[in-house]
């Protein structure tokens, strides 16, 4: 990875937004570039949080494993997003596992060096607080979805989020699933069988069209209603 590419990656990360060039250079001096194959472990639950990662390319899943061995995906991170920064900042152990979903390029920041730089650059601390607030809000929404919403509502909300907020009139909206349907089911807190039935039902109602990993959003208004619980999923 070239220095220019790494510097651009820092610029695009919310954690380092507004950081002067000299401070980005200092961050890169303490960072280590890593290239990991698919299914590589970044850290395990209970491991000491001695550093965190910034994804340059690829995807990383953060997940918990139940006592009976069932995996539940908490979040999937992509390029420009940090992974594991919360326990590093708080000085706690990692509360979950992290593993690459595909070949990935990452920057690793050691805790000691990062905290030393952060104390010298208040903007990093302010950005960290903003990142922590967004993560807290994300988990609060996830708890709400799992406890109050049906699978169809969770799936609709996920598809709309992947498609983005903007809707272009008279143009198709297509979502490309970058994870398997099994992984999507885990992320939504359901089983692959239930997810498949939900996809089929939403297809019969004319809300979506599914072709392998491509999901065409046909009726955005209906999907928005389903996400809010105001659209009756029947049939």
C-alpha positions as YAML, in Angstrom:
chain: A
units: angstrom
residues:
- id: 1
  name: UNK
  ca: [0.00, 0.00, 0.00]
- id: 2
  name: UNK
  ca: [1.38, 3.38, -0.99]
- id: 3
  name: UNK
  ca: [1.74, 6.25, 1.47]
- id: 4
  name: UNK
  ca: [-0.74, 8.31, -0.56]
- id: 5
  name: UNK
  ca: [-3.34, 5.56, -0.41]
- id: 6
  name: UNK
  ca: [-2.92, 5.16, 3.34]
- id: 7
  name: UNK
  ca: [-3.17, 8.92, 3.86]
- id: 8
  name: UNK
  ca: [-6.39, 9.01, 1.80]
- id: 9
  name: UNK
  ca: [-7.76, 6.18, 3.95]
- id: 10
  name: UNK
  ca: [-7.19, 8.27, 7.08]
- id: 11
  name: UNK
  ca: [-8.91, 11.26, 5.49]
- id: 12
  name: UNK
  ca: [-12.00, 9.16, 4.71]
- id: 13
  name: UNK
  ca: [-12.26, 7.74, 8.24]
- id: 14
  name: UNK
  ca: [-14.57, 9.70, 10.57]
- id: 15
  name: UNK
  ca: [-12.21, 8.94, 13.44]
- id: 16
  name: UNK
  ca: [-9.49, 11.05, 11.81]
- id: 17
  name: UNK
  ca: [-11.66, 13.72, 10.18]
- id: 18
  name: UNK
  ca: [-10.15, 17.20, 10.40]
- id: 19
  name: UNK
  ca: [-6.74, 15.95, 11.50]
- id: 20
  name: UNK
  ca: [-3.84, 18.07, 10.10]
- id: 21
  name: UNK
  ca: [-1.46, 16.45, 7.62]
- id: 22
  name: UNK
  ca: [1.44, 16.33, 10.09]
- id: 23
  name: UNK
  ca: [-0.71, 14.44, 12.60]
- id: 24
  name: UNK
  ca: [-1.87, 11.99, 9.93]
- id: 25
  name: UNK
  ca: [1.79, 11.39, 9.11]
- id: 26
  name: UNK
  ca: [2.48, 10.73, 12.79]
- id: 27
  name: UNK
  ca: [-0.42, 8.24, 12.90]
- id: 28
  name: UNK
  ca: [0.94, 6.42, 9.87]
- id: 29
  name: UNK
  ca: [4.38, 6.18, 11.49]
- id: 30
  name: UNK
  ca: [2.96, 4.16, 14.40]
- id: 31
  name: UNK
  ca: [0.60, 2.09, 12.21]
- id: 32
  name: UNK
  ca: [1.34, -1.27, 10.61]
- id: 33
  name: UNK
  ca: [-0.19, -2.29, 7.27]
- id: 34
  name: UNK
  ca: [-1.60, -5.80, 7.25]
- id: 35
  name: UNK
  ca: [-3.01, -7.94, 4.45]
- id: 36
  name: UNK
  ca: [-5.23, -10.75, 5.69]
- id: 37
  name: UNK
  ca: [-6.86, -13.64, 3.87]
- id: 38
  name: UNK
  ca: [-10.56, -14.47, 4.10]
- id: 39
  name: UNK
  ca: [-11.62, -15.90, 7.49]
- id: 40
  name: UNK
  ca: [-8.57, -14.47, 9.27]
- id: 41
  name: UNK
  ca: [-9.07, -13.58, 12.95]
- id: 42
  name: UNK
  ca: [-8.32, -10.01, 14.04]
- id: 43
  name: UNK
  ca: [-9.05, -10.66, 17.71]
- id: 44
  name: UNK
  ca: [-11.07, -12.95, 19.93]
- id: 45
  name: UNK
  ca: [-13.53, -12.32, 22.73]
- id: 46
  name: UNK
  ca: [-11.62, -11.73, 25.96]
- id: 47
  name: UNK
  ca: [-8.34, -10.90, 24.22]
- id: 48
  name: UNK
  ca: [-6.47, -7.95, 25.61]
- id: 49
  name: UNK
  ca: [-7.23, -4.84, 23.55]
- id: 50
  name: UNK
  ca: [-3.72, -3.75, 22.66]
- id: 51
  name: UNK
  ca: [-4.64, -2.07, 19.36]
- id: 52
  name: UNK
  ca: [-7.36, -1.50, 16.80]
- id: 53
  name: UNK
  ca: [-7.76, -1.68, 13.02]
- id: 54
  name: UNK
  ca: [-8.80, 0.61, 10.18]
- id: 55
  name: UNK
  ca: [-10.16, -1.19, 7.11]
- id: 56
  name: UNK
  ca: [-8.55, -0.06, 3.85]
- id: 57
  name: UNK
  ca: [-10.26, -2.69, 1.68]
- id: 58
  name: UNK
  ca: [-12.37, -5.78, 2.32]
- id: 59
  name: UNK
  ca: [-14.93, -6.49, 5.06]
- id: 60
  name: UNK
  ca: [-14.81, -7.57, 8.69]
- id: 61
  name: UNK
  ca: [-17.55, -9.12, 10.80]
- id: 62
  name: UNK
  ca: [-17.78, -8.64, 14.55]
- id: 63
  name: UNK
  ca: [-19.68, -11.44, 16.25]
- id: 64
  name: UNK
  ca: [-20.48, -13.31, 19.45]
- id: 65
  name: UNK
  ca: [-20.73, -17.06, 19.90]
- id: 66
  name: UNK
  ca: [-23.44, -18.53, 22.13]
- id: 67
  name: UNK
  ca: [-22.74, -21.38, 24.59]
- id: 68
  name: UNK
  ca: [-24.22, -23.84, 22.08]
- id: 69
  name: UNK
  ca: [-21.80, -22.61, 19.39]
- id: 70
  name: UNK
  ca: [-24.24, -20.47, 17.39]
- id: 71
  name: UNK
  ca: [-22.69, -17.39, 15.80]
- id: 72
  name: UNK
  ca: [-24.52, -14.06, 15.97]
- id: 73
  name: UNK
  ca: [-23.16, -11.19, 13.87]
- id: 74
  name: UNK
  ca: [-23.24, -7.86, 15.67]
- id: 75
  name: UNK
  ca: [-21.91, -5.70, 12.85]
- id: 76
  name: UNK
  ca: [-20.17, -5.82, 9.50]
- id: 77
  name: UNK
  ca: [-17.60, -3.12, 8.78]
- id: 78
  name: UNK
  ca: [-16.21, -2.01, 5.42]
- id: 79
  name: UNK
  ca: [-13.54, 0.34, 4.00]
- id: 80
  name: UNK
  ca: [-12.95, 3.51, 5.99]
- id: 81
  name: UNK
  ca: [-14.34, 2.09, 9.24]
- id: 82
  name: UNK
  ca: [-12.37, 1.34, 12.43]
- id: 83
  name: UNK
  ca: [-12.71, -2.02, 14.20]
- id: 84
  name: UNK
  ca: [-12.03, -2.58, 17.89]
- id: 85
  name: UNK
  ca: [-11.36, 1.04, 18.82]
- id: 86
  name: UNK
  ca: [-13.88, 1.18, 21.69]
- id: 87
  name: UNK
  ca: [-12.19, -1.31, 24.09]
- id: 88
  name: UNK
  ca: [-8.78, 0.06, 23.09]
- id: 89
  name: UNK
  ca: [-9.87, 3.54, 24.13]
- id: 90
  name: UNK
  ca: [-11.53, 2.33, 27.35]
- id: 91
  name: UNK
  ca: [-8.70, -0.06, 28.27]
- id: 92
  name: UNK
  ca: [-10.98, -3.12, 28.39]
- id: 93
  name: UNK
  ca: [-10.72, -6.54, 26.75]
- id: 94
  name: UNK
  ca: [-12.39, -7.20, 23.41]
- id: 95
  name: UNK
  ca: [-16.05, -8.14, 24.07]
- id: 96
  name: UNK
  ca: [-16.49, -10.08, 20.80]
- id: 97
  name: UNK
  ca: [-14.69, -11.79, 17.93]
- id: 98
  name: UNK
  ca: [-13.62, -10.11, 14.67]
- id: 99
  name: UNK
  ca: [-12.89, -11.96, 11.44]
- id: 100
  name: UNK
  ca: [-12.40, -11.02, 7.79]
- id: 101
  name: UNK
  ca: [-15.20, -11.92, 5.38]
- id: 102
  name: UNK
  ca: [-12.89, -11.60, 2.38]
- id: 103
  name: UNK
  ca: [-9.27, -10.77, 1.68]
- id: 104
  name: UNK
  ca: [-8.72, -7.44, 3.40]
- id: 105
  name: UNK
  ca: [-6.12, -4.72, 3.79]
- id: 106
  name: UNK
  ca: [-5.98, -3.04, 7.18]
- id: 107
  name: UNK
  ca: [-3.98, -0.59, 9.25]
- id: 108
  name: UNK
  ca: [-3.20, -1.65, 12.80]
- id: 109
  name: UNK
  ca: [-2.75, 1.05, 15.47]
- id: 110
  name: UNK
  ca: [-1.12, 0.02, 18.78]
- id: 111
  name: UNK
  ca: [-2.95, 1.33, 21.84]
- id: 112
  name: UNK
  ca: [0.00, 3.00, 23.57]
- id: 113
  name: UNK
  ca: [1.17, 4.95, 20.54]
- id: 114
  name: UNK
  ca: [-2.34, 5.94, 19.53]
- id: 115
  name: UNK
  ca: [-3.32, 7.25, 22.98]
- id: 116
  name: UNK
  ca: [-0.09, 9.24, 23.18]
- id: 117
  name: UNK
  ca: [-0.87, 10.95, 19.87]
- id: 118
  name: UNK
  ca: [-4.52, 11.43, 20.83]
- id: 119
  name: UNK
  ca: [-3.55, 13.40, 23.95]
- id: 120
  name: UNK
  ca: [-1.51, 15.73, 21.73]
- id: 121
  name: UNK
  ca: [-4.31, 16.19, 19.19]
- id: 122
  name: UNK
  ca: [-7.67, 16.99, 20.86]
- id: 123
  name: UNK
  ca: [-9.50, 16.59, 17.54]
- id: 124
  name: UNK
  ca: [-8.83, 12.84, 17.66]
- id: 125
  name: UNK
  ca: [-10.47, 12.66, 21.10]
- id: 126
  name: UNK
  ca: [-13.49, 14.64, 19.88]
- id: 127
  name: UNK
  ca: [-13.80, 12.36, 16.87]
- id: 128
  name: UNK
  ca: [-13.52, 9.33, 19.14]
- id: 129
  name: UNK
  ca: [-16.41, 10.61, 21.27]
- id: 130
  name: UNK
  ca: [-18.50, 11.10, 18.12]
- id: 131
  name: UNK
  ca: [-17.62, 7.57, 16.94]
- id: 132
  name: UNK
  ca: [-18.54, 6.09, 20.32]
- id: 133
  name: UNK
  ca: [-21.88, 7.94, 20.22]
- id: 134
  name: UNK
  ca: [-22.67, 6.56, 16.75]
- id: 135
  name: UNK
  ca: [-21.76, 3.02, 17.82]
- id: 136
  name: UNK
  ca: [-23.96, 3.34, 20.92]
- id: 137
  name: UNK
  ca: [-26.86, 4.56, 18.79]
- id: 138
  name: UNK
  ca: [-26.31, 1.71, 16.33]
- id: 139
  name: UNK
  ca: [-26.47, -0.91, 19.07]
- id: 140
  name: UNK
  ca: [-29.54, 0.74, 20.63]
- id: 141
  name: UNK
  ca: [-31.31, 0.51, 17.25]
- id: 142
  name: UNK
  ca: [-30.24, -3.11, 16.88]
- id: 143
  name: UNK
  ca: [-31.68, -3.99, 20.28]
- id: 144
  name: UNK
  ca: [-34.92, -2.25, 19.30]
- id: 145
  name: UNK
  ca: [-35.08, -4.18, 16.02]
- id: 146
  name: UNK
  ca: [-34.47, -7.56, 17.64]
- id: 147
  name: UNK
  ca: [-36.92, -7.02, 20.47]
- id: 148
  name: UNK
  ca: [-39.75, -5.12, 18.77]
- id: 149
  name: UNK
  ca: [-39.69, -5.76, 15.02]
- id: 150
  name: UNK
  ca: [-40.59, -8.75, 12.90]
- id: 151
  name: UNK
  ca: [-38.04, -10.30, 10.52]
- id: 152
  name: UNK
  ca: [-39.69, -8.67, 7.48]
- id: 153
  name: UNK
  ca: [-39.38, -5.22, 9.08]
- id: 154
  name: UNK
  ca: [-35.71, -5.85, 9.95]
- id: 155
  name: UNK
  ca: [-34.97, -7.07, 6.43]
- id: 156
  name: UNK
  ca: [-36.72, -4.11, 4.80]
- id: 157
  name: UNK
  ca: [-34.82, -1.69, 7.00]
- id: 158
  name: UNK
  ca: [-31.53, -3.40, 6.17]
- id: 159
  name: UNK
  ca: [-32.21, -3.31, 2.41]
- id: 160
  name: UNK
  ca: [-33.17, 0.36, 2.52]
- id: 161
  name: UNK
  ca: [-30.04, 1.16, 4.50]
- id: 162
  name: UNK
  ca: [-27.88, -0.68, 1.97]
- id: 163
  name: UNK
  ca: [-29.58, 1.13, -0.91]
- id: 164
  name: UNK
  ca: [-29.04, 4.51, 0.71]
- id: 165
  name: UNK
  ca: [-31.52, 7.22, 1.50]
- id: 166
  name: UNK
  ca: [-31.78, 8.76, -1.96]
- id: 167
  name: UNK
  ca: [-34.37, 7.43, -4.39]
- id: 168
  name: UNK
  ca: [-34.05, 8.16, -8.11]
- id: 169
  name: UNK
  ca: [-37.35, 8.31, -9.96]
- id: 170
  name: UNK
  ca: [-37.88, 5.88, -12.82]
- id: 171
  name: UNK
  ca: [-34.59, 4.13, -12.13]
- id: 172
  name: UNK
  ca: [-34.02, 0.73, -10.60]
- id: 173
  name: UNK
  ca: [-32.55, 0.49, -7.14]
- id: 174
  name: UNK
  ca: [-30.42, -2.61, -6.81]
- id: 175
  name: UNK
  ca: [-28.71, -3.81, -3.68]
- id: 176
  name: UNK
  ca: [-25.70, -6.09, -4.05]
- id: 177
  name: UNK
  ca: [-25.37, -8.38, -1.03]
- id: 178
  name: UNK
  ca: [-21.70, -8.51, -0.06]
- id: 179
  name: UNK
  ca: [-22.34, -11.23, 2.51]
- id: 180
  name: UNK
  ca: [-24.03, -14.62, 2.33]
- id: 181
  name: UNK
  ca: [-27.72, -14.91, 3.16]
- id: 182
  name: UNK
  ca: [-26.71, -17.01, 6.15]
- id: 183
  name: UNK
  ca: [-24.57, -14.14, 7.43]
- id: 184
  name: UNK
  ca: [-27.39, -11.68, 6.73]
- id: 185
  name: UNK
  ca: [-29.77, -13.92, 8.71]
- id: 186
  name: UNK
  ca: [-27.32, -13.94, 11.63]
- id: 187
  name: UNK
  ca: [-27.03, -10.16, 11.50]
- id: 188
  name: UNK
  ca: [-30.83, -9.81, 11.54]
- id: 189
  name: UNK
  ca: [-31.20, -12.24, 14.42]
- id: 190
  name: UNK
  ca: [-33.06, -14.96, 12.53]
- id: 191
  name: UNK
  ca: [-32.45, -18.29, 10.77]
- id: 192
  name: UNK
  ca: [-31.52, -18.76, 7.08]
- id: 193
  name: UNK
  ca: [-34.81, -20.66, 6.56]
- id: 194
  name: UNK
  ca: [-36.92, -17.82, 7.98]
- id: 195
  name: UNK
  ca: [-34.97, -15.28, 5.96]
- id: 196
  name: UNK
  ca: [-35.56, -17.25, 2.74]
- id: 197
  name: UNK
  ca: [-39.31, -17.43, 3.43]
- id: 198
  name: UNK
  ca: [-39.36, -13.69, 4.10]
- id: 199
  name: UNK
  ca: [-37.55, -12.96, 0.84]
- id: 200
  name: UNK
  ca: [-40.08, -15.17, -1.01]
- id: 201
  name: UNK
  ca: [-43.06, -13.47, 0.61]
- id: 202
  name: UNK
  ca: [-41.74, -9.98, -0.14]
- id: 203
  name: UNK
  ca: [-41.12, -11.09, -3.75]
- id: 204
  name: UNK
  ca: [-44.71, -12.39, -4.12]
- id: 205
  name: UNK
  ca: [-46.02, -9.04, -2.86]
- id: 206
  name: UNK
  ca: [-44.02, -7.20, -5.54]
- id: 207
  name: UNK
  ca: [-41.78, -5.37, -3.07]
- id: 208
  name: UNK
  ca: [-38.49, -6.81, -4.32]
- id: 209
  name: UNK
  ca: [-36.99, -9.07, -6.98]
- id: 210
  name: UNK
  ca: [-34.14, -11.38, -5.98]
- id: 211
  name: UNK
  ca: [-31.54, -12.84, -8.31]
- id: 212
  name: UNK
  ca: [-28.66, -14.56, -6.51]
- id: 213
  name: UNK
  ca: [-27.00, -11.74, -4.53]
- id: 214
  name: UNK
  ca: [-28.83, -8.95, -6.36]
- id: 215
  name: UNK
  ca: [-31.95, -7.55, -4.73]
- id: 216
  name: UNK
  ca: [-33.97, -5.07, -6.79]
- id: 217
  name: UNK
  ca: [-36.11, -2.73, -4.71]
- id: 218
  name: UNK
  ca: [-39.33, -2.46, -6.72]
- id: 219
  name: UNK
  ca: [-41.65, -0.77, -4.21]
- id: 220
  name: UNK
  ca: [-39.63, 1.57, -1.98]
- id: 221
  name: UNK
  ca: [-42.74, 3.05, -0.39]
- id: 222
  name: UNK
  ca: [-43.98, -0.42, 0.53]
- id: 223
  name: UNK
  ca: [-40.56, -1.34, 1.96]
- id: 224
  name: UNK
  ca: [-40.50, 1.84, 4.03]
- id: 225
  name: UNK
  ca: [-43.97, 1.00, 5.35]
- id: 226
  name: UNK
  ca: [-42.85, -2.54, 6.16]
- id: 227
  name: UNK
  ca: [-39.79, -1.23, 7.98]
- id: 228
  name: UNK
  ca: [-42.04, 1.02, 10.07]
- id: 229
  name: UNK
  ca: [-44.60, -1.72, 10.66]
- id: 230
  name: UNK
  ca: [-47.40, 0.05, 8.80]
- id: 231
  name: UNK
  ca: [-47.43, -2.23, 5.74]
- id: 232
  name: UNK
  ca: [-49.32, -5.51, 6.30]
- id: 233
  name: UNK
  ca: [-47.16, -8.43, 5.18]
- id: 234
  name: UNK
  ca: [-49.69, -10.97, 4.04]
- id: 235
  name: UNK
  ca: [-49.82, -13.63, 1.39]
...
